[in-house]
Tab-separated table of N, CA and C and ligand atoms in Angstrom:
chain	number	residue	atom	x	y	z
A	1	MET	N	-41.038	-29.112	-24.555
A	1	MET	CA	-40.211	-29.689	-23.496
A	1	MET	C	-40.005	-29.083	-22.043
A	2	GLU	N	-39.542	-29.540	-21.136
A	2	GLU	CA	-39.568	-28.980	-19.753
A	2	GLU	C	-38.653	-27.954	-20.116
A	3	ALA	N	-38.846	-26.844	-18.733
A	3	ALA	CA	-38.148	-25.751	-19.004
A	3	ALA	C	-36.836	-25.885	-18.827
A	4	ALA	N	-35.731	-25.311	-19.548
A	4	ALA	CA	-34.438	-25.421	-19.438
A	4	ALA	C	-33.773	-24.271	-20.035
A	5	ASP	N	-32.496	-23.899	-19.622
A	5	ASP	CA	-31.790	-22.842	-19.992
A	5	ASP	C	-30.609	-23.357	-20.946
A	6	PHE	N	-30.920	-22.867	-22.189
A	6	PHE	CA	-29.763	-23.291	-23.133
A	6	PHE	C	-30.033	-22.349	-24.306
A	7	GLY	N	-28.892	-22.067	-25.040
A	7	GLY	CA	-29.006	-21.283	-26.339
A	7	GLY	C	-29.650	-20.013	-26.045
A	8	SER	N	-30.776	-19.753	-26.992
A	8	SER	CA	-31.666	-18.547	-26.895
A	8	SER	C	-32.551	-18.628	-25.734
A	9	PHE	N	-32.713	-19.875	-25.096
A	9	PHE	CA	-33.574	-19.867	-23.951
A	9	PHE	C	-32.774	-19.712	-22.710
A	10	GLN	N	-32.024	-18.729	-22.583
A	10	GLN	CA	-31.509	-18.056	-21.453
A	10	GLN	C	-31.313	-16.615	-21.698
A	11	TRP	N	-31.180	-15.949	-20.652
A	11	TRP	CA	-31.118	-14.452	-20.858
A	11	TRP	C	-29.803	-14.230	-21.738
A	12	HIS	N	-30.229	-13.224	-22.722
A	12	HIS	CA	-29.162	-12.728	-23.659
A	12	HIS	C	-29.508	-11.469	-24.123
A	13	HIS	N	-28.426	-10.820	-24.875
A	13	HIS	CA	-28.688	-9.893	-25.767
A	13	HIS	C	-28.197	-10.181	-27.257
A	14	ASP	N	-28.750	-9.575	-28.384
A	14	ASP	CA	-28.024	-10.044	-29.740
A	14	ASP	C	-27.332	-8.942	-30.244
A	15	ALA	N	-26.767	-8.229	-29.429
A	15	ALA	CA	-26.142	-6.988	-29.984
A	15	ALA	C	-24.537	-7.034	-30.298
A	16	TRP	N	-24.640	-7.006	-31.566
A	16	TRP	CA	-23.364	-6.655	-32.157
A	16	TRP	C	-23.681	-5.478	-32.900
A	17	GLY	N	-23.767	-4.309	-32.304
A	17	GLY	CA	-24.486	-3.120	-32.830
A	17	GLY	C	-25.915	-3.124	-32.639
A	18	ARG	N	-26.169	-1.899	-33.090
A	18	ARG	CA	-27.661	-1.469	-32.914
A	18	ARG	C	-28.643	-2.080	-33.926
A	19	LYS	N	-29.429	-2.902	-33.475
A	19	LYS	CA	-30.447	-3.587	-34.230
A	19	LYS	C	-31.937	-3.579	-33.748
A	20	ILE	N	-32.983	-3.692	-34.557
A	20	ILE	CA	-34.219	-3.701	-34.092
A	20	ILE	C	-34.846	-5.206	-34.557
A	21	ASN	N	-35.280	-6.004	-33.695
A	21	ASN	CA	-35.771	-7.079	-33.989
A	21	ASN	C	-37.223	-7.192	-33.881
A	22	VAL	N	-37.928	-7.980	-34.891
A	22	VAL	CA	-39.487	-7.971	-35.189
A	22	VAL	C	-39.718	-9.442	-35.150
A	23	MET	N	-40.599	-9.615	-34.158
A	23	MET	CA	-41.218	-11.155	-33.866
A	23	MET	C	-42.770	-11.014	-34.338
A	24	PHE	N	-42.997	-11.954	-35.267
A	24	PHE	CA	-44.449	-12.250	-35.701
A	24	PHE	C	-44.742	-13.399	-35.017
A	25	LEU	N	-46.111	-13.538	-34.261
A	25	LEU	CA	-46.556	-14.783	-33.956
A	25	LEU	C	-47.655	-15.165	-34.941
A	26	PHE	N	-47.467	-16.365	-35.238
A	26	PHE	CA	-48.415	-17.235	-36.212
A	26	PHE	C	-49.306	-18.229	-35.465
A	27	THR	N	-49.018	-18.245	-34.197
A	27	THR	CA	-50.029	-19.072	-33.365
A	27	THR	C	-50.261	-18.277	-32.230
A	28	ASP	N	-51.372	-18.640	-31.586
A	28	ASP	CA	-51.615	-18.107	-30.386
A	28	ASP	C	-50.822	-18.462	-29.179
A	29	VAL	N	-50.363	-17.577	-28.417
A	29	VAL	CA	-49.198	-17.775	-27.295
A	29	VAL	C	-49.620	-17.171	-25.948
A	30	THR	N	-49.723	-18.006	-25.143
A	30	THR	CA	-50.242	-17.627	-23.644
A	30	THR	C	-48.811	-18.013	-22.691
A	31	ASP	N	-49.133	-17.363	-21.503
A	31	ASP	CA	-47.988	-17.630	-20.540
A	31	ASP	C	-47.570	-19.109	-20.362
A	32	LEU	N	-48.633	-19.980	-20.547
A	32	LEU	CA	-48.248	-21.393	-20.549
A	32	LEU	C	-47.532	-22.043	-21.748
A	33	ASP	N	-47.573	-21.281	-22.802
A	33	ASP	CA	-46.820	-21.908	-23.841
A	33	ASP	C	-45.486	-21.326	-24.165
A	34	GLN	N	-44.713	-21.790	-25.157
A	34	GLN	CA	-43.309	-21.366	-25.274
A	34	GLN	C	-43.360	-19.898	-25.760
A	35	HIS	N	-42.827	-19.157	-25.033
A	35	HIS	CA	-42.894	-17.668	-25.369
A	35	HIS	C	-41.605	-17.022	-25.061
A	36	MET	N	-41.455	-15.547	-25.484
A	36	MET	CA	-40.420	-14.772	-25.369
A	36	MET	C	-40.641	-13.801	-24.170
A	37	THR	N	-39.591	-13.565	-23.314
A	37	THR	CA	-39.653	-12.599	-22.138
A	37	THR	C	-38.544	-11.317	-22.520
A	38	PHE	N	-39.006	-10.223	-22.194
A	38	PHE	CA	-38.069	-9.042	-22.465
A	38	PHE	C	-37.851	-8.365	-21.119
A	39	LEU	N	-36.754	-7.919	-20.820
A	39	LEU	CA	-36.425	-7.174	-19.761
A	39	LEU	C	-36.547	-5.741	-20.063
A	40	GLU	N	-37.442	-5.098	-19.398
A	40	GLU	CA	-37.892	-3.669	-19.784
A	40	GLU	C	-36.719	-2.734	-19.426
A	41	GLY	N	-36.451	-1.951	-20.363
A	41	GLY	CA	-35.289	-0.806	-20.141
A	41	GLY	C	-33.784	-1.359	-20.226
A	42	SER	N	-33.750	-2.690	-20.307
A	42	SER	CA	-32.502	-3.333	-20.451
A	42	SER	C	-31.710	-2.935	-21.856
A	43	HIS	N	-32.649	-2.374	-22.789
A	43	HIS	CA	-31.880	-2.033	-24.113
A	43	HIS	C	-30.943	-1.003	-24.044
A	44	GLN	N	-31.110	-0.200	-22.740
A	44	GLN	CA	-30.065	0.910	-22.505
A	44	GLN	C	-28.889	0.549	-21.905
A	45	ALA	N	-28.649	-0.651	-21.587
A	45	ALA	CA	-27.323	-1.126	-20.782
A	45	ALA	C	-26.254	-1.101	-21.905
A	46	TYR	N	-24.932	-0.931	-21.366
A	46	TYR	CA	-23.867	-0.893	-22.181
A	46	TYR	C	-23.216	-2.380	-22.103
A	47	HIS	N	-22.847	-3.077	-23.091
A	47	HIS	CA	-22.290	-4.173	-22.775
A	47	HIS	C	-20.911	-4.295	-23.333
A	48	ASN	N	-19.838	-4.460	-22.483
A	48	ASN	CA	-18.560	-4.482	-22.829
A	48	ASN	C	-18.284	-5.790	-23.663
A	49	LEU	N	-17.022	-5.619	-24.117
A	49	LEU	CA	-16.493	-6.813	-25.061
A	49	LEU	C	-16.630	-8.069	-24.691
A	50	ASP	N	-16.198	-8.169	-23.359
A	50	ASP	CA	-16.615	-9.629	-22.949
A	50	ASP	C	-17.911	-10.060	-22.806
A	51	ARG	N	-18.791	-9.254	-22.525
A	51	ARG	CA	-20.372	-9.275	-22.267
A	51	ARG	C	-21.107	-9.398	-23.891
A	52	CYS	N	-20.346	-9.014	-24.757
A	52	CYS	CA	-20.596	-9.252	-26.134
A	52	CYS	C	-20.027	-10.545	-26.759
A	53	ARG	N	-18.897	-11.094	-26.216
A	53	ARG	CA	-18.495	-12.430	-26.623
A	53	ARG	C	-19.232	-13.357	-25.892
A	54	ASN	N	-19.561	-13.211	-24.584
A	54	ASN	CA	-20.339	-13.884	-23.797
A	54	ASN	C	-21.616	-13.325	-23.534
A	55	SER	N	-22.710	-13.365	-24.391
A	55	SER	CA	-23.956	-12.405	-24.201
A	55	SER	C	-24.987	-13.142	-23.402
A	56	ARG	N	-24.731	-14.343	-23.019
A	56	ARG	CA	-25.803	-14.912	-22.009
A	56	ARG	C	-25.636	-14.671	-20.427
A	57	PHE	N	-26.833	-14.510	-19.850
A	57	PHE	CA	-26.561	-14.151	-18.408
A	57	PHE	C	-27.522	-15.095	-17.715
A	58	THR	N	-27.125	-15.520	-16.479
A	58	THR	CA	-27.729	-16.415	-15.662
A	58	THR	C	-28.747	-15.553	-14.847
A	59	GLU	N	-29.809	-16.266	-14.319
A	59	GLU	CA	-30.833	-15.451	-13.821
A	59	GLU	C	-30.102	-14.568	-12.520
A	60	ASP	N	-29.011	-15.130	-11.774
A	60	ASP	CA	-28.527	-14.218	-10.747
A	60	ASP	C	-27.888	-13.321	-11.271
A	61	GLU	N	-27.145	-13.381	-12.212
A	61	GLU	CA	-26.717	-12.156	-13.040
A	61	GLU	C	-27.652	-11.142	-13.333
A	62	VAL	N	-28.877	-11.467	-13.793
A	62	VAL	CA	-29.899	-10.469	-14.224
A	62	VAL	C	-30.199	-9.810	-12.971
A	63	LEU	N	-30.575	-10.540	-12.125
A	63	LEU	CA	-31.082	-9.879	-10.757
A	63	LEU	C	-30.134	-8.930	-9.966
A	64	GLU	N	-28.916	-9.394	-10.183
A	64	GLU	CA	-27.792	-8.393	-9.838
A	64	GLU	C	-27.564	-7.156	-10.484
A	65	ARG	N	-27.625	-7.232	-11.738
A	65	ARG	CA	-27.364	-6.138	-12.811
A	65	ARG	C	-28.600	-5.304	-13.004
A	66	PHE	N	-29.905	-5.793	-13.002
A	66	PHE	CA	-30.989	-5.244	-13.258
A	66	PHE	C	-32.117	-5.453	-12.170
A	67	PRO	N	-31.823	-5.125	-11.066
A	67	PRO	CA	-32.651	-5.322	-9.850
A	67	PRO	C	-34.125	-4.837	-9.916
A	68	GLY	N	-35.111	-5.648	-9.667
A	68	GLY	CA	-36.378	-5.157	-9.796
A	68	GLY	C	-36.869	-4.616	-11.078
A	69	THR	N	-36.189	-4.974	-12.063
A	69	THR	CA	-36.721	-4.515	-13.431
A	69	THR	C	-37.952	-5.467	-13.911
A	70	ALA	N	-38.854	-4.768	-14.599
A	70	ALA	CA	-40.061	-5.547	-14.978
A	70	ALA	C	-39.779	-6.413	-16.180
A	71	ARG	N	-40.493	-7.418	-16.238
A	71	ARG	CA	-40.422	-8.434	-17.393
A	71	ARG	C	-41.645	-8.427	-18.157
A	72	THR	N	-41.417	-8.297	-19.477
A	72	THR	CA	-42.594	-8.425	-20.495
A	72	THR	C	-42.676	-9.672	-21.002
A	73	ARG	N	-43.838	-10.483	-20.856
A	73	ARG	CA	-44.034	-11.759	-21.652
A	73	ARG	C	-44.683	-11.305	-23.077
A	74	CYS	N	-43.980	-12.009	-23.945
A	74	CYS	CA	-44.352	-11.705	-25.347
A	74	CYS	C	-45.398	-12.742	-25.696
A	75	THR	N	-46.523	-12.569	-25.293
A	75	THR	CA	-47.604	-13.286	-25.709
A	75	THR	C	-48.794	-12.531	-26.153
A	76	GLY	N	-49.613	-13.344	-26.868
A	76	GLY	CA	-50.682	-12.602	-27.680
A	76	GLY	C	-51.330	-13.713	-28.616
A	77	GLY	N	-52.434	-13.103	-29.261
A	77	GLY	CA	-52.867	-13.874	-30.481
A	77	GLY	C	-52.141	-14.163	-31.791
A	78	ALA	N	-52.270	-15.009	-32.632
A	78	ALA	CA	-51.759	-15.094	-33.864
A	78	ALA	C	-52.041	-13.884	-34.511
A	79	GLY	N	-50.699	-13.283	-35.197
A	79	GLY	CA	-50.947	-11.970	-35.704
A	79	GLY	C	-50.260	-10.848	-34.736
A	80	THR	N	-49.903	-11.024	-33.713
A	80	THR	CA	-49.378	-10.239	-32.747
A	80	THR	C	-47.761	-9.802	-33.402
A	81	VAL	N	-47.388	-8.789	-33.232
A	81	VAL	CA	-46.077	-8.496	-33.656
A	81	VAL	C	-45.279	-7.623	-32.546
A	82	PHE	N	-44.163	-8.041	-32.210
A	82	PHE	CA	-43.350	-7.524	-31.223
A	82	PHE	C	-42.095	-6.825	-31.881
A	83	ILE	N	-41.801	-5.635	-31.449
A	83	ILE	CA	-40.765	-4.887	-32.195
A	83	ILE	C	-39.843	-4.576	-30.885
A	84	PHE	N	-38.413	-5.056	-30.713
A	84	PHE	CA	-37.854	-4.942	-29.770
A	84	PHE	C	-36.342	-4.562	-30.128
A	85	ASP	N	-35.719	-3.773	-29.174
A	85	ASP	CA	-34.105	-3.467	-29.307
A	85	ASP	C	-33.304	-4.695	-29.106
A	86	SER	N	-32.629	-5.190	-29.923
A	86	SER	CA	-31.798	-6.359	-29.724
A	86	SER	C	-30.821	-6.382	-28.722
A	87	ASN	N	-30.567	-4.993	-28.193
A	87	ASN	CA	-29.410	-4.851	-27.145
A	87	ASN	C	-29.882	-5.132	-25.877
A	88	GLY	N	-31.375	-5.168	-25.694
A	88	GLY	CA	-32.174	-5.532	-24.331
A	88	GLY	C	-32.030	-6.922	-24.061
A	89	LEU	N	-32.119	-7.311	-23.068
A	89	LEU	CA	-32.009	-8.842	-22.461
A	89	LEU	C	-33.345	-9.455	-22.935
A	90	HIS	N	-33.281	-10.547	-23.374
A	90	HIS	CA	-34.672	-11.359	-23.596
A	90	HIS	C	-34.314	-12.662	-23.613
A	91	ARG	N	-35.238	-13.549	-23.564
A	91	ARG	CA	-34.993	-15.047	-23.523
A	91	ARG	C	-36.321	-15.765	-23.870
A	92	GLY	N	-36.151	-16.826	-24.774
A	92	GLY	CA	-37.176	-17.823	-24.953
A	92	GLY	C	-37.328	-18.645	-23.610
A	93	ASN	N	-38.596	-19.158	-23.508
A	93	ASN	CA	-38.963	-19.944	-22.388
A	93	ASN	C	-39.396	-21.115	-23.032
A	94	ARG	N	-38.654	-22.309	-22.654
A	94	ARG	CA	-39.206	-23.738	-23.056
A	94	ARG	C	-40.395	-24.047	-22.240
A	95	SER	N	-41.508	-24.655	-22.610
A	95	SER	CA	-42.565	-25.131	-21.555
A	95	SER	C	-42.976	-26.263	-22.180
A	96	THR	N	-44.026	-27.169	-21.519
A	96	THR	CA	-44.737	-28.221	-22.159
A	96	THR	C	-46.001	-27.656	-22.552
A	97	GLY	N	-46.192	-26.530	-22.794
A	97	GLY	CA	-47.313	-25.989	-23.471
A	97	GLY	C	-47.255	-25.948	-24.944
A	98	ARG	N	-48.188	-25.308	-25.663
A	98	ARG	CA	-48.229	-25.576	-27.105
A	98	ARG	C	-47.010	-25.109	-27.797
A	99	HIS	N	-46.665	-25.571	-28.969
A	99	HIS	CA	-45.646	-25.050	-29.538
A	99	HIS	C	-45.932	-23.831	-30.249
A	100	ARG	N	-44.914	-22.817	-30.625
A	100	ARG	CA	-45.068	-21.643	-31.061
A	100	ARG	C	-44.555	-21.436	-32.516
A	101	ASP	N	-45.246	-20.981	-33.337
A	101	ASP	CA	-44.791	-20.757	-34.720
A	101	ASP	C	-44.407	-19.307	-34.869
A	102	THR	N	-43.385	-18.972	-35.091
A	102	THR	CA	-42.832	-17.377	-35.163
A	102	THR	C	-41.904	-17.262	-36.149
A	103	LEU	N	-41.881	-15.933	-36.666
A	103	LEU	CA	-40.665	-15.533	-37.519
A	103	LEU	C	-40.083	-14.407	-36.787
A	104	ILE	N	-38.796	-14.328	-36.574
A	104	ILE	CA	-38.104	-13.347	-36.101
A	104	ILE	C	-36.989	-12.855	-37.071
A	105	THR	N	-36.955	-11.583	-37.279
A	105	THR	CA	-36.054	-11.051	-38.266
A	105	THR	C	-35.481	-9.769	-37.828
A	106	SER	N	-34.491	-9.402	-38.202
A	106	SER	CA	-33.980	-7.992	-37.704
A	106	SER	C	-33.449	-7.075	-38.630
A	107	PHE	N	-33.420	-5.813	-38.143
A	107	PHE	CA	-33.223	-4.575	-39.192
A	107	PHE	C	-32.206	-3.880	-38.410
A	108	ASN	N	-31.170	-3.291	-39.425
A	108	ASN	CA	-30.268	-2.408	-38.954
A	108	ASN	C	-29.834	-1.448	-39.996
A	109	GLY	N	-28.869	-0.408	-39.460
A	109	GLY	CA	-28.657	0.632	-40.443
A	109	GLY	C	-27.643	0.450	-41.658
A	110	GLY	N	-27.288	-1.046	-41.781
A	110	GLY	CA	-26.363	-1.508	-42.790
A	110	GLY	C	-25.036	-1.669	-42.346
A	111	ARG	N	-24.410	-0.961	-41.545
A	111	ARG	CA	-22.899	-1.092	-41.136
A	111	ARG	C	-22.584	-2.271	-40.350
A	112	TYR	N	-23.838	-2.783	-39.625
A	112	TYR	CA	-23.590	-3.924	-38.698
A	112	TYR	C	-23.834	-5.316	-39.591
A	113	VAL	N	-23.992	-5.033	-40.792
A	113	VAL	CA	-23.903	-6.534	-41.558
A	113	VAL	C	-22.603	-6.892	-42.091
A	114	TRP	N	-22.386	-8.228	-41.722
A	114	TRP	CA	-21.221	-8.739	-42.102
A	114	TRP	C	-21.073	-9.075	-43.458
A	115	SER	N	-20.011	-9.070	-43.951
A	115	SER	CA	-19.662	-9.226	-45.449
A	115	SER	C	-20.087	-10.862	-45.680
A	116	PHE	N	-20.543	-11.095	-46.897
A	116	PHE	CA	-21.008	-12.359	-47.399
A	116	PHE	C	-20.906	-12.614	-48.805
A	117	ASP	N	-20.810	-13.736	-49.098
A	117	ASP	CA	-20.693	-14.081	-50.552
A	117	ASP	C	-21.953	-14.502	-51.323
A	118	VAL	N	-22.007	-14.143	-52.586
A	118	VAL	CA	-23.091	-14.330	-53.354
A	118	VAL	C	-22.630	-15.147	-54.602
A	119	PRO	N	-23.121	-16.337	-54.776
A	119	PRO	CA	-22.521	-16.992	-56.057
A	119	PRO	C	-23.049	-16.152	-57.302
A	120	ALA	N	-22.084	-15.854	-58.152
A	120	ALA	CA	-22.330	-14.989	-59.339
A	120	ALA	C	-23.209	-15.729	-60.165
A	121	SER	N	-23.440	-17.079	-60.318
A	121	SER	CA	-24.171	-17.869	-61.002
A	121	SER	C	-25.676	-17.487	-60.725
A	122	HIS	N	-25.840	-16.844	-59.777
A	122	HIS	CA	-27.380	-16.633	-59.246
A	122	HIS	C	-27.742	-15.397	-59.911
A	123	GLN	N	-26.770	-14.539	-60.416
A	123	GLN	CA	-27.128	-13.121	-60.892
A	123	GLN	C	-28.239	-13.027	-61.872
A	124	GLY	N	-28.299	-14.143	-62.830
A	124	GLY	CA	-29.284	-14.349	-63.807
A	124	GLY	C	-30.768	-14.440	-63.387
A	125	ALA	N	-30.721	-15.076	-62.099
A	125	ALA	CA	-32.042	-15.241	-61.324
A	125	ALA	C	-32.619	-14.092	-60.625
A	126	LEU	N	-31.798	-12.942	-60.567
A	126	LEU	CA	-32.330	-11.736	-59.873
A	126	LEU	C	-32.754	-10.816	-60.967
A	127	THR	N	-33.678	-10.006	-60.446
A	127	THR	CA	-34.245	-8.790	-61.065
A	127	THR	C	-33.123	-7.892	-61.386
A	128	GLU	N	-33.444	-7.108	-62.315
A	128	GLU	CA	-32.496	-5.897	-62.579
A	128	GLU	C	-32.362	-5.009	-61.314
A	129	ASP	N	-33.204	-4.646	-60.456
A	129	ASP	CA	-33.252	-3.895	-59.419
A	129	ASP	C	-32.488	-4.639	-58.377
A	130	GLN	N	-32.591	-6.053	-58.244
A	130	GLN	CA	-31.967	-6.774	-57.301
A	130	GLN	C	-30.447	-6.639	-57.471
A	131	ASN	N	-30.011	-6.847	-58.646
A	131	ASN	CA	-28.694	-6.792	-59.184
A	131	ASN	C	-27.996	-5.392	-58.833
A	132	ILE	N	-28.709	-4.275	-59.255
A	132	ILE	CA	-28.121	-3.146	-58.970
A	132	ILE	C	-27.913	-2.894	-57.498
A	133	PHE	N	-28.890	-3.358	-56.712
A	133	PHE	CA	-28.704	-3.156	-55.337
A	133	PHE	C	-27.648	-3.909	-54.860
A	134	LEU	N	-27.276	-5.076	-55.089
A	134	LEU	CA	-26.333	-5.879	-54.760
A	134	LEU	C	-25.022	-5.527	-55.271
A	135	GLN	N	-24.890	-4.979	-56.353
A	135	GLN	CA	-23.764	-4.424	-56.870
A	135	GLN	C	-23.065	-3.167	-56.265
A	136	ARG	N	-24.064	-2.366	-55.731
A	136	ARG	CA	-23.711	-1.164	-54.978
A	136	ARG	C	-23.454	-1.524	-53.533
A	137	TRP	N	-23.602	-2.795	-53.058
A	137	TRP	CA	-23.499	-3.132	-51.668
A	137	TRP	C	-22.161	-3.616	-51.356
A	138	SER	N	-21.325	-2.693	-50.560
A	138	SER	CA	-20.013	-3.234	-50.519
A	138	SER	C	-19.569	-4.223	-49.582
A	139	LYS	N	-20.521	-4.810	-48.961
A	139	LYS	CA	-20.343	-6.048	-47.992
A	139	LYS	C	-20.515	-7.359	-48.811
A	140	ILE	N	-20.839	-7.161	-50.128
A	140	ILE	CA	-21.002	-8.436	-50.828
A	140	ILE	C	-19.792	-8.661	-51.699
A	141	ALA	N	-19.272	-10.006	-51.687
A	141	ALA	CA	-18.464	-10.386	-52.670
A	141	ALA	C	-18.918	-11.462	-53.554
A	142	TRP	N	-19.107	-11.133	-54.967
A	142	TRP	CA	-19.610	-12.265	-55.911
A	142	TRP	C	-18.603	-13.040	-55.986
A	143	LYS	N	-19.037	-14.377	-55.893
A	143	LYS	CA	-18.077	-15.507	-56.044
A	143	LYS	C	-18.365	-16.339	-57.248
A	144	GLY	N	-17.338	-16.797	-58.076
A	144	GLY	CA	-17.366	-17.682	-59.085
A	144	GLY	C	-17.852	-16.781	-60.331
A	145	HIS	N	-18.423	-17.452	-61.403
A	145	HIS	CA	-18.540	-16.827	-62.787
A	145	HIS	C	-20.112	-16.831	-62.910
A	146	PRO	N	-20.508	-15.852	-63.609
A	146	PRO	CA	-22.144	-15.648	-63.794
A	146	PRO	C	-22.564	-16.582	-64.630
B	1	LIG	O1	-38.263	-16.290	-28.564
B	1	LIG	C1	-37.324	-16.801	-28.374
B	1	LIG	O2	-37.510	-18.003	-28.328
B	1	LIG	C2	-36.082	-16.318	-28.171
B	1	LIG	C3	-35.947	-15.410	-29.459
B	1	LIG	C4	-34.400	-14.560	-29.318
B	1	LIG	O3	-33.735	-15.068	-28.504
B	1	LIG	C5	-34.125	-13.686	-30.480
B	1	LIG	O4	-34.850	-13.245	-31.052
B	1	LIG	O5	-32.943	-13.383	-30.333
């Protein structure tokens, strides 16, 4: 699609606590194709509560807050992996170039994981190690009956 600013396709950070994002490219991506841009050094920025609730930035806000900051285009051949601090400003860029297949996942020290429910009926499908791991994990609430 034509370039447009919306959702993750505008400058933003993902920071609700420190996280490392890892992006795997499964297709070749050039500057002409849909790709991500990262604002170098912006991971060191402090975002107040307002800027965590509203983590999207306009181009004007980026120019004012991070003047002259270099931008890295996350392009490369299939198999390229990018590792970036999710506190840094980044954005996807829509374009009429080729589509991009990618997997983006994130890692953190554990304390930034929200609580979530796991259906107890799934316990039987998990390995013993998986069950032990989940039983020890304080953020998980088993729901229902095994
Ligand atoms: O590459 C993109 O399209 C955006 C990725 C992104 O916003 C994210 O990983 O948080």
